[in-house]
């Protein structure tokens, strides 16, 4: 279980983005955090992964206080984080990055499994550099793979995994999330505006203006999001299918 | 052969109890071992210290090792090695240099290599430079490389200087004939108070000749690097140079790449980037469980490997 207690966070310019968030993310389940852009969702994900240190509050992982753990310690403690904007490296290959993530040397068959899960062909991509030669969508899919297959990860945090990837890969991604759910044991936290991701969630939290506006089981939250309240809280478009 | 030489050879040329094929081992200005083969003949120069290496046109995929080692302070080794590569040959030349110093005096190696590469011949030239030892004396390596590529010849140079050489002055010049190709990969890492200068000058004289010059360097500590490159295109030709450097701590890089297009159909490109490691790269690797130090090491290793 991941528990956030009274979390506040300010930018270096002293602007308060997260304004007292209390949230209990159930172990082994999929929780989607949604809400309008600029509402604090990404900041919250970064606080969980240790990229941002809260100015107030406490973070507990399986009842252990991890508030002051740095990024490395949290990663080793089982928290994995997929960036919204994939990071580029001059000189690291896709294979290098996936091996760092898996913590071992990977056979081609294993690389093939990992990359095909995100819709990429291992033969074509494993020796490619993770640099500007990759398109935004390719980089994003590799970023997601580094988290899907992280060794010993208990909590997997994805920041808008749907952004920048094509429909076919998105369908694969939904399948991958569902498989992880079926396997059980791992906690998934997904920042998303996508209805299809919300549809597979166990819980949904709506975060706006740095606070949790509502949190509950999917069937309690999703209908209200899709019915009218969405304009105030959530950037789901008029079609009810796509993000704004 | 001294044990220090043995250790240096191991690091610069994967020496394991001996070399297969043709070789010449230079140790403190003398010859510590030599072997010619049917296709590769190595002989001493008469007028200067050094050797002539004759590579016949029948050479296919053969390797010749020409390492040089300086094992102590006070040695200033100067050597002239000339490589004559006949038409149609295909050869790998491994020519690293290791300089060891435990004393207060300077230990230095200055290798002047000339390559005369015949028509349609192919050469892969690998060169690794290292400095070892705890002495206060400078460990210097000043390689001078002069290359002449005949029509259709192709030469690839892979040069690496990763640690321990306190001063280096590299000068590489090349003249390319019709359809000749030259590829140079330089990898350089300096640390502490080390200084390294690299100077490349390539002249494209023959139609459809081409050069690809890629330099990757990392300047750590208070080290200082100077990089100069000049590609001159005097005909229809193509030239590309790419100079990327990472700064860590107080490292300084002074890079001045230059292009000279002396013909309307000379197509020359230069790319350059110098900067510190992006914070988000370190952060990403930390989210995979690496410490900051491990992340920096991994990023540098990957950058120099490329």
PDB file of C-alpha atoms in Angstrom, chain B residues 16 24 26 49 58 66 100 113 129 151 162 165 168 190 214 223 230 254:
ATOM      1  CA  UNK B  16      47.599 -12.562 -24.042  1.00  0.00           C
ATOM      2  CA  UNK B  24      56.564  -5.560 -33.633  1.00  0.00           C
ATOM      3  CA  UNK B  26      58.605  -1.552 -29.049  1.00  0.00           C
ATOM      4  CA  UNK B  49      64.531   4.756 -35.332  1.00  0.00           C
ATOM      5  CA  UNK B  58      47.441 -10.602 -51.020  1.00  0.00           C
ATOM      6  CA  UNK B  66      52.588  -2.478 -33.651  1.00  0.00           C
ATOM      7  CA  UNK B 100      54.313   4.216 -17.428  1.00  0.00           C
ATOM      8  CA  UNK B 113      53.253   7.147 -38.516  1.00  0.00           C
ATOM      9  CA  UNK B 129      46.649   5.185 -25.570  1.00  0.00           C
ATOM     10  CA  UNK B 151      42.012   5.889 -55.612  1.00  0.00           C
ATOM     11  CA  UNK B 162      40.852   7.089 -21.800  1.00  0.00           C
ATOM     12  CA  UNK B 165      48.088  10.362 -20.209  1.00  0.00           C
ATOM     13  CA  UNK B 168      49.052  14.650 -25.497  1.00  0.00           C
ATOM     14  CA  UNK B 190      40.857  13.592 -19.605  1.00  0.00           C
ATOM     15  CA  UNK B 214      33.704  11.905 -35.309  1.00  0.00           C
ATOM     16  CA  UNK B 223      41.494  18.973 -17.435  1.00  0.00           C
ATOM     17  CA  UNK B 230      39.866  21.319 -40.926  1.00  0.00           C
ATOM     18  CA  UNK B 254      38.098  24.548 -26.645  1.00  0.00           C
TER      19      UNK B 254
END
